[in-house]
Coordinates of C-alpha atoms and ligand atoms in Angstrom, one line a residue:
X1 CA -12.5 81.8 -86.2
X2 CA -15.2 79.1 -86.5
X3 CA -17.6 77.6 -83.9
X4 CA -17.0 73.9 -83.8
X5 CA -18.6 70.9 -82.0
X6 CA -16.8 67.6 -81.5
X7 CA -19.1 64.8 -80.4
X8 CA -17.1 62.1 -78.6
X9 CA -14.2 62.8 -76.2
X10 CA -12.1 59.6 -76.8
X11 CA -8.6 59.6 -78.3
X12 CA -9.7 61.0 -81.6
X13 CA -12.3 63.5 -80.3
X14 CA -10.2 64.9 -77.5
X15 CA -7.0 65.3 -79.5
X16 CA -8.9 66.7 -82.5
X17 CA -10.9 69.1 -80.3
X18 CA -8.0 70.5 -78.4
X19 CA -5.9 70.6 -81.6
X20 CA -8.6 72.5 -83.6
X21 CA -9.0 75.0 -80.7
X22 CA -5.3 75.4 -80.8
X23 CA -5.7 76.6 -84.4
X24 CA -7.7 79.5 -83.0
X25 CA -11.3 78.2 -83.3
X26 CA -14.0 78.0 -80.6
X27 CA -14.5 74.3 -79.8
X28 CA -17.1 72.6 -77.6
X29 CA -16.3 68.9 -76.9
X30 CA -19.5 67.0 -76.1
X31 CA -19.9 63.5 -74.7
X32 CA -22.8 61.6 -73.1
X33 CA -20.4 60.2 -70.6
X34 CA -20.9 62.4 -67.5
X35 CA -17.9 61.1 -65.6
X36 CA -15.5 61.9 -68.5
X37 CA -16.9 65.5 -68.9
X38 CA -16.7 66.1 -65.1
X39 CA -13.0 65.0 -65.2
X40 CA -12.3 67.2 -68.2
X41 CA -14.0 70.2 -66.5
X42 CA -11.8 69.7 -63.5
X43 CA -8.8 69.9 -65.9
X44 CA -8.1 66.2 -65.7
X45 CA -7.4 64.1 -68.8
X46 CA -9.1 60.6 -68.8
X47 CA -6.3 59.0 -71.0
X48 CA -2.5 59.0 -70.9
X49 CA -1.3 60.8 -74.0
X50 CA 1.9 62.9 -74.0
X51 CA 1.4 66.6 -74.5
X52 CA -2.4 66.4 -74.4
X53 CA -2.9 67.8 -70.9
X54 CA -0.9 70.9 -71.8
X55 CA -2.8 71.4 -75.1
X56 CA -6.1 71.0 -73.3
X57 CA -5.3 73.4 -70.4
X58 CA -3.7 76.0 -72.7
X59 CA -6.9 76.2 -74.8
X60 CA -9.3 76.0 -71.9
X61 CA -7.5 79.0 -70.3
X62 CA -7.7 80.9 -73.6
X63 CA -11.5 80.3 -73.5
X64 CA -11.5 78.5 -76.8
X65 CA -12.2 75.0 -75.5
X66 CA -15.0 73.7 -73.3
X67 CA -16.6 70.4 -72.4
X68 CA -20.3 69.6 -72.0
X69 CA -22.8 66.7 -71.9
X70 CA -25.3 69.0 -73.6
X71 CA -25.1 67.7 -77.2
X72 CA -28.0 69.8 -78.3
X73 CA -26.4 73.1 -77.3
X74 CA -23.0 72.0 -78.7
X75 CA -24.6 71.2 -82.1
X76 CA -26.8 74.3 -82.3
X77 CA -24.0 76.7 -81.5
X78 CA -21.7 75.3 -84.1
X79 CA -21.2 75.6 -87.8
X80 CA -19.1 72.4 -88.1
X81 CA -20.0 69.3 -86.2
X82 CA -17.4 66.5 -86.0
X83 CA -18.5 63.0 -85.2
X84 CA -15.7 61.4 -83.3
X85 CA -17.3 58.5 -81.3
X86 CA -16.0 55.0 -81.1
X87 CA -16.5 52.3 -83.8
X88 CA -15.6 49.1 -81.9
X89 CA -15.2 45.8 -83.7
X90 CA -18.4 43.7 -83.7
X91 CA -18.5 39.9 -83.5
X92 CA -18.4 39.4 -87.3
X93 CA -15.3 41.6 -87.7
X94 CA -17.2 44.6 -89.0
X95 CA -17.0 48.0 -87.3
X96 CA -20.0 48.7 -85.1
X97 CA -21.3 52.1 -86.1
X98 CA -24.3 52.2 -83.7
X99 CA -22.7 55.1 -81.8
X100 CA -22.1 57.1 -85.0
X101 CA -25.7 56.5 -86.0
X102 CA -27.0 57.6 -82.6
X103 CA -25.1 60.9 -82.9
X104 CA -26.4 61.4 -86.5
X105 CA -29.9 61.1 -85.1
X106 CA -29.2 63.7 -82.4
X107 CA -27.6 66.0 -85.0
X108 CA -30.7 65.7 -87.3
X109 CA -33.0 66.5 -84.4
X110 CA -31.0 69.6 -83.5
X111 CA -30.1 70.9 -86.9
X112 CA -31.0 74.6 -86.6
X113 CA -29.0 76.1 -89.5
X114 CA -26.8 75.1 -92.4
X115 CA -23.8 73.1 -91.1
X116 CA -20.9 70.9 -92.1
X117 CA -21.4 67.4 -90.6
X118 CA -18.0 65.7 -90.6
X119 CA -17.1 62.2 -89.6
X120 CA -13.7 61.6 -88.0
X121 CA -14.3 58.2 -86.6
X122 CA -13.0 55.3 -88.7
X123 CA -16.2 54.1 -90.4
X124 CA -16.9 51.5 -93.1
X125 CA -17.2 52.7 -96.6
X126 CA -20.7 53.8 -97.2
X127 CA -21.3 55.2 -93.7
X128 CA -21.4 58.7 -95.2
X129 CA -24.5 57.8 -97.0
X130 CA -26.1 56.1 -93.9
X131 CA -25.3 59.1 -91.7
X132 CA -26.6 61.6 -94.2
X133 CA -29.8 59.4 -94.5
X134 CA -30.3 59.4 -90.7
X135 CA -29.8 63.2 -90.5
X136 CA -32.3 63.7 -93.3
X137 CA -34.9 61.5 -91.6
X138 CA -34.6 63.4 -88.4
X139 CA -34.2 67.0 -89.4
X140 CA -36.8 69.6 -90.1
X141 CA -37.5 70.1 -93.8
X142 CA -35.9 73.5 -94.1
X143 CA -32.6 72.6 -92.2
X144 CA -29.6 72.0 -94.4
X145 CA -26.2 70.3 -94.1
X146 CA -23.3 69.1 -96.2
X147 CA -21.5 65.8 -95.3
X148 CA -17.8 65.5 -95.1
X149 CA -15.5 62.5 -94.3
X150 CA -12.3 63.6 -92.6
X151 CA -10.4 60.5 -91.4
X152 CA -7.8 60.9 -88.7
X153 CA -4.3 59.3 -88.8
X154 CA -3.3 59.7 -85.1
X155 CA -1.0 57.3 -83.4
X156 CA -1.5 56.8 -79.7
X157 CA 1.6 58.1 -77.9
X158 CA 2.2 60.8 -80.5
X159 CA -1.3 61.8 -81.3
X160 CA -0.8 65.5 -80.4
X161 CA 2.2 65.7 -82.7
X162 CA 0.4 63.8 -85.5
X163 CA -2.6 66.2 -85.2
X164 CA -0.6 69.4 -85.2
X165 CA 1.9 68.2 -87.9
X166 CA 0.1 65.7 -90.1
X167 CA 1.5 64.3 -93.4
X168 CA -1.8 65.1 -95.1
X169 CA -5.4 66.1 -94.5
X170 CA -8.1 64.1 -96.3
X171 CA -11.4 65.9 -96.9
X172 CA -14.1 63.7 -98.6
X173 CA -16.9 66.0 -99.8
X174 CA -18.9 66.7 -102.9
X175 CA -19.6 70.2 -101.7
X176 CA -17.3 73.2 -102.6
X177 CA -18.9 75.2 -99.7
X178 CA -18.1 72.4 -97.2
X179 CA -14.5 72.0 -98.6
X180 CA -13.8 75.7 -98.2
X181 CA -15.0 75.7 -94.6
X182 CA -12.9 72.6 -93.8
X183 CA -9.9 74.2 -95.4
X184 CA -10.4 77.1 -93.0
X185 CA -10.7 74.8 -90.0
X186 CA -7.2 73.5 -90.9
X187 CA -6.0 77.0 -92.0
X188 CA -2.7 77.0 -90.0
X189 CA -1.8 73.7 -91.6
X190 CA -3.0 74.7 -95.0
X191 CA -0.9 77.8 -95.1
X192 CA 2.1 75.7 -94.0
X193 CA 1.7 73.6 -97.1
X194 CA 0.3 70.4 -95.6
X195 CA -1.2 68.6 -98.5
X196 CA -5.0 68.8 -98.4
X197 CA -6.7 66.1 -100.5
X198 CA -10.2 66.8 -101.7
X199 CA -11.9 63.7 -102.8
X200 CA -15.2 61.8 -102.7
X201 CA -16.6 60.6 -99.4
X202 CA -16.1 56.9 -100.3
X203 CA -12.5 57.5 -101.4
X204 CA -11.8 59.3 -98.1
X205 CA -13.4 56.5 -96.1
X206 CA -11.3 53.9 -98.0
X207 CA -8.0 55.8 -97.7
X208 CA -8.1 55.3 -93.9
X209 CA -8.5 51.6 -94.1
X210 CA -6.1 51.2 -97.0
X211 CA -3.4 53.1 -95.0
X212 CA -3.8 51.2 -91.8
X213 CA -4.0 47.8 -93.6
X214 CA -0.9 48.6 -95.5
X215 CA 1.1 49.5 -92.4
X216 CA -0.2 46.3 -90.7
X217 CA 1.0 44.4 -93.8
X218 CA 4.5 46.0 -93.5
X219 CA 4.8 44.9 -89.9
X220 CA 3.6 41.4 -90.5
X221 CA 5.9 41.2 -93.5
X222 CA 9.0 42.1 -91.4
X223 CA 7.8 39.8 -88.6
X224 CA 7.8 36.9 -91.0
X225 CA 11.2 37.9 -92.4
X226 CA 12.4 38.0 -88.8
X227 CA 11.3 34.3 -88.3
X228 CA 13.3 33.4 -91.5
X229 CA 16.3 35.4 -90.2
X230 CA 16.4 33.3 -87.1
X231 CA 16.5 30.1 -89.2
X232 CA 19.1 31.2 -91.7
X233 CA 21.4 33.2 -89.4
X234 CA 20.5 36.7 -90.9
X235 CA 20.0 39.9 -88.9
X236 CA 16.5 41.4 -89.4
X237 CA 17.6 44.9 -88.4
X238 CA 20.2 45.0 -91.2
X239 CA 17.7 43.6 -93.6
X240 CA 15.0 46.1 -92.6
X241 CA 17.3 49.1 -92.7
X242 CA 18.7 48.2 -96.0
X243 CA 15.3 47.4 -97.5
X244 CA 14.1 50.7 -96.1
X245 CA 16.9 52.7 -97.8
X246 CA 15.1 52.0 -101.0
X247 CA 12.9 55.1 -101.3
X248 CA 10.1 53.0 -102.7
X249 CA 10.0 51.0 -99.4
X250 CA 11.0 53.4 -96.6
X251 CA 12.4 52.2 -93.3
X252 CA 9.3 53.1 -91.3
X253 CA 7.0 50.4 -89.9
X254 CA 9.6 47.7 -90.5
X255 CA 10.4 47.1 -86.8
X256 CA 10.0 43.5 -85.9
X257 CA 8.3 42.9 -82.6
X258 CA 5.8 40.7 -80.7
X259 CA 3.0 41.4 -83.2
X260 CA 1.0 44.6 -83.6
X261 CA -1.8 45.6 -81.2
X262 CA -3.8 48.7 -80.4
X263 CA -7.3 49.9 -81.2
X264 CA -6.7 50.4 -85.0
X265 CA -4.7 47.9 -86.8
X266 CA -6.4 44.7 -85.6
X267 CA -9.8 46.3 -85.9
X268 CA -9.3 48.0 -89.2
X269 CA -7.7 45.0 -91.0
X270 CA -10.6 42.8 -89.9
X271 CA -13.2 45.4 -90.9
X272 CA -11.5 45.8 -94.4
X273 CA -11.5 42.1 -95.0
X274 CA -15.1 41.8 -94.0
X275 CA -16.2 44.8 -96.0
X276 CA -14.5 43.5 -99.1
X277 CA -15.9 40.0 -98.6
X278 CA -19.4 41.6 -98.6
X279 CA -18.6 42.9 -102.1
X280 CA -17.1 39.6 -103.2
X281 CA -13.6 41.0 -103.3
X282 CA -11.0 38.7 -101.5
X283 CA -8.3 40.6 -99.5
X284 CA -5.8 37.8 -99.4
X285 CA -2.8 39.9 -98.5
X286 CA -4.6 41.6 -95.5
X287 CA -6.0 38.2 -94.4
X288 CA -2.4 36.9 -94.4
X289 CA -1.2 39.9 -92.4
X290 CA -3.9 39.2 -89.7
X291 CA -2.9 35.5 -89.5
X292 CA 0.8 36.3 -89.4
X293 CA 0.1 38.7 -86.5
X294 CA -1.9 36.2 -84.5
X295 CA 0.9 33.7 -85.0
X296 CA 3.6 36.3 -84.1
X297 CA 2.1 36.7 -80.7
X298 CA 2.0 33.0 -80.1
X299 CA 5.6 32.7 -81.4
X300 CA 6.7 34.9 -78.5
X301 CA 5.2 32.4 -76.0
X302 CA 7.0 29.5 -77.9
X303 CA 10.3 31.5 -77.7
X304 CA 9.9 31.9 -73.9
X305 CA 9.1 28.2 -73.6
X306 CA 12.2 27.3 -75.5
X307 CA 14.2 29.3 -72.9
X308 CA 12.5 28.0 -69.8
X309 CA 11.0 24.6 -70.5
X310 CA 7.7 23.8 -68.8
X311 CA 6.0 26.9 -67.4
X312 CA 4.2 25.1 -64.6
X313 CA 5.3 26.4 -61.2
X314 CA 7.6 29.1 -62.6
X315 CA 7.3 32.8 -61.7
X316 CA 7.6 35.0 -64.8
X317 CA 8.3 38.8 -64.8
X318 CA 6.4 40.7 -67.6
X319 CA 7.9 44.1 -68.4
X320 CA 5.4 46.1 -70.4
X321 CA 1.7 45.5 -70.8
X322 CA 0.7 48.3 -73.2
X323 CA 0.5 47.5 -76.9
X324 CA 3.4 49.9 -77.4
X325 CA 5.2 52.5 -75.3
X326 CA 3.9 56.0 -74.4
X327 CA 0.3 54.8 -74.0
X328 CA -1.8 53.1 -71.2
X329 CA -3.8 51.2 -73.9
X330 CA -3.6 47.4 -73.7
X331 CA -6.1 46.6 -76.4
X332 CA -4.8 43.6 -78.5
X333 CA -1.5 43.9 -76.8
X334 CA 0.9 41.0 -77.2
X335 CA 1.2 40.9 -73.4
X336 CA -2.5 39.7 -73.3
X337 CA -1.5 36.5 -75.3
X338 CA 1.7 36.0 -73.3
X339 CA 0.1 36.4 -69.9
X340 CA -3.0 34.3 -70.9
X341 CA -0.8 31.4 -72.1
X342 CA 1.5 31.5 -69.1
X343 CA -1.4 31.5 -66.6
X344 CA -3.0 28.6 -68.5
X345 CA 0.2 26.6 -68.3
X346 CA 0.4 27.1 -64.5
X347 CA 2.9 30.0 -64.2
X348 CA 2.8 32.9 -61.7
X349 CA 3.0 36.4 -63.1
X350 CA 4.6 39.5 -61.7
X351 CA 3.9 42.4 -64.1
X352 CA 5.0 46.0 -64.4
X353 CA 4.1 48.8 -66.9
X354 CA 4.8 52.4 -66.2
X355 CA 1.3 53.5 -67.4
X356 CA -0.8 50.4 -68.2
X357 CA -1.1 48.4 -64.9
X358 CA -4.6 49.6 -64.3
X359 CA -5.9 49.0 -67.8
X360 CA -4.4 45.4 -67.8
X361 CA -6.2 44.7 -64.5
X362 CA -9.5 44.7 -66.4
X363 CA -8.3 41.6 -68.3
X364 CA -6.2 39.9 -65.7
X365 CA -7.1 40.9 -62.1
X366 CA -5.4 37.8 -60.7
X367 CA -1.8 38.5 -61.5
X368 CA 0.6 40.5 -59.3
X369 CA 1.1 44.1 -60.4
X370 CA 4.3 45.9 -59.4
X371 CA 5.3 49.5 -59.0
X372 CA 8.8 49.2 -60.5
X373 CA 10.6 46.9 -62.9
X374 CA 12.9 45.9 -60.0
X375 CA 10.0 44.6 -58.0
X376 CA 8.5 42.8 -61.0
X377 CA 11.7 40.9 -61.8
X378 CA 12.6 40.0 -58.2
X379 CA 12.9 36.2 -57.6
X380 CA 11.6 35.4 -61.1
X381 CA 12.6 32.3 -63.2
X382 CA 12.5 34.4 -66.4
X383 CA 11.5 37.8 -67.7
X384 CA 9.8 38.8 -70.9
X385 CA 10.2 42.4 -72.2
X386 CA 7.0 43.1 -74.0
X387 CA 6.9 46.9 -74.5
X388 CA 9.6 49.2 -75.6
X389 CA 9.5 51.7 -72.7
X390 CA 12.7 53.7 -72.4
X391 CA 13.1 52.6 -68.8
X392 CA 13.5 49.0 -69.9
X393 CA 16.1 50.0 -72.5
X394 CA 18.3 51.4 -69.7
X395 CA 17.9 48.6 -67.2
X396 CA 21.0 47.9 -65.2
X397 CA 21.6 44.3 -66.3
X398 CA 23.9 43.5 -63.4
X399 CA 21.1 44.5 -61.0
X400 CA 18.5 42.6 -63.1
X401 CA 20.6 39.4 -62.9
X402 CA 21.1 39.9 -59.2
X403 CA 17.4 40.3 -58.5
X404 CA 16.2 37.3 -60.7
X405 CA 16.2 33.7 -59.5
X406 CA 17.7 32.6 -62.9
X407 CA 19.0 35.0 -65.6
X408 CA 16.7 34.1 -68.5
X409 CA 15.2 36.9 -70.6
X410 CA 13.1 37.2 -73.8
X411 CA 13.4 40.6 -75.4
X412 CA 10.4 40.8 -77.9
X413 CA 11.3 44.4 -78.8
X414 CA 15.0 44.0 -79.4
X415 CA 15.8 46.9 -77.1
X416 CA 18.5 45.2 -75.0
X417 CA 22.1 44.8 -76.0
X418 CA 22.8 41.2 -76.9
X419 CA 26.5 41.7 -76.2
X420 CA 25.8 43.0 -72.7
X421 CA 23.3 40.2 -72.0
X422 CA 25.9 37.7 -73.1
X423 CA 28.6 39.4 -71.0
X424 CA 26.4 39.2 -67.9
X425 CA 25.7 35.5 -68.4
X426 CA 22.0 35.7 -69.4
X427 CA 20.3 33.0 -71.4
X428 CA 18.2 35.0 -73.8
X429 CA 16.4 35.4 -77.1
X430 CA 15.0 38.3 -79.2
X431 CA 13.2 38.6 -82.6
X432 CA 15.0 38.0 -85.8
X433 CA 18.6 38.3 -84.7
X434 CA 20.3 34.9 -84.3
X435 CA 23.0 34.7 -81.7
X436 CA 25.6 33.8 -84.4
X437 CA 25.3 37.3 -85.9
X438 CA 26.2 39.2 -82.7
X439 CA 29.5 40.6 -83.9
Ligands
UDX501 C1 -2.2 53.4 -85.8 C2 -1.8 54.2 -87.0 O1 -0.4 54.4 -87.1 C3 -2.6 55.5 -87.1 O2 -2.3 56.2 -88.2 C4 -4.0 55.2 -87.0 O3 -4.8 56.4 -87.1 C5 -4.4 54.4 -85.7 O4 -3.6 53.2 -85.7 P1 -1.5 53.3 -83.2 O5 -2.3 52.0 -83.2 O6 -1.8 54.3 -82.2 O7 -1.7 54.1 -84.6 O8 0.0 52.9 -83.1 P2 1.2 52.6 -84.1 O9 2.4 53.4 -83.7 O10 0.8 52.7 -85.5 O11 1.5 51.0 -83.7 C6 0.6 50.0 -83.9 C7 1.2 48.7 -83.5 O12 2.2 48.2 -84.4 C8 1.9 48.6 -82.1 O13 1.6 47.4 -81.4 C9 3.3 48.7 -82.5 O14 4.2 48.2 -81.5 C10 3.4 47.9 -83.7 N1 4.5 48.3 -84.6 C11 4.5 49.5 -85.2 C12 5.4 47.3 -84.9 O15 5.4 46.2 -84.4 N2 6.4 47.6 -85.8 C13 6.5 48.8 -86.4 O16 7.4 49.0 -87.2 C14 5.6 49.8 -86.1

């Protein structure tokens, strides 16, 4: 059992902290945001993430997990300190590591014995050196530490599962002592044969960006193929499935859609391009993936326009605001582009998302938010399905048609049966499956 501090209680910090305490360690999660810590101490989870509440409560009850705003105490009581604060995108596309640097300073000032200082946040290559430098500048001469880069590969919506059953653990460290401690932190996974990769700090930092950029590339690739499918009469799902049955390709991350969003792919692809540019290395493929993604979001608006004609004066129902299902996160969601374009063109919006209405309000307070899909589609001229929530997959199409003013639907996630839509007299479109290939 080890004493561990996690600084930052966002997605990565909270999931990692509760996950590591579930492995049997004593974990203190610290954050300077008092409201967040107050909520957590009342047993309330500030984000929607399936399974997280149960994981947190289980470990709090077992006295292995606690929350505090006292960073000093959390650091001093621990032998491993994880940095898990946000690294938002700055205006030039690079990741803003000012929060990471601030935590590094606090760690330096409070370093009371030899510790492992480990960064989990996604940080630009070279941050390890910067963080180590800041700690060195602020610590007392006798205090010691070893630096580790331990990037996280959590997906929102399945973050708990991804943490407890990862494909691999990456530990970037030059120190054998630190590596052995980190292996012990992940002991239950290690004894279950989860691959643990020990590499340099820089390699570990790059692995995270290279992984996210490659997945973004895969999605943009299939989205472009979907556009071609529409023109030539091919079915993108058959193309993706068959491509994916080649073991070298794999079927994962080949689902066409309205363009990827979220906090990682858009941010990490831009950061990688910008980092590489600074080293005079062009990242043409990633740049193309970013451009394709921007265009894919616009393509959804064009598709809806092709179904409805001029948007002005129309009422459009938007089903799904989150960037994907099982999350309340709307960052870089395709719905932002759709709603923004529709409003600009003079349409009225009625929107519904099972979890993300509140977060979308921050961007578009002026639209009408509904409590059910039925309410959102009522008296609309057209509906766009933007997120793949299960409750949209199972919508009663007869009821949908009855509620709408005119039966026009754009399914940007390909979750509705085209046959059923046709049978019920809908005018519709989806992504990459032309109507001619319906049989
Ligand atoms: C991602 C990475 O998967 C994770 O490893 C990393 O640590 C953080 O970023 P996340 O952003 O939570 O996770 O979601 P993910 O499930 O990867 O989806 C990202 C976006 O791509 C979503 O908008 C999703 O709808 C879209 N997507 C995903 C597709 O359009 N098609 C796919 O095949 C897969």
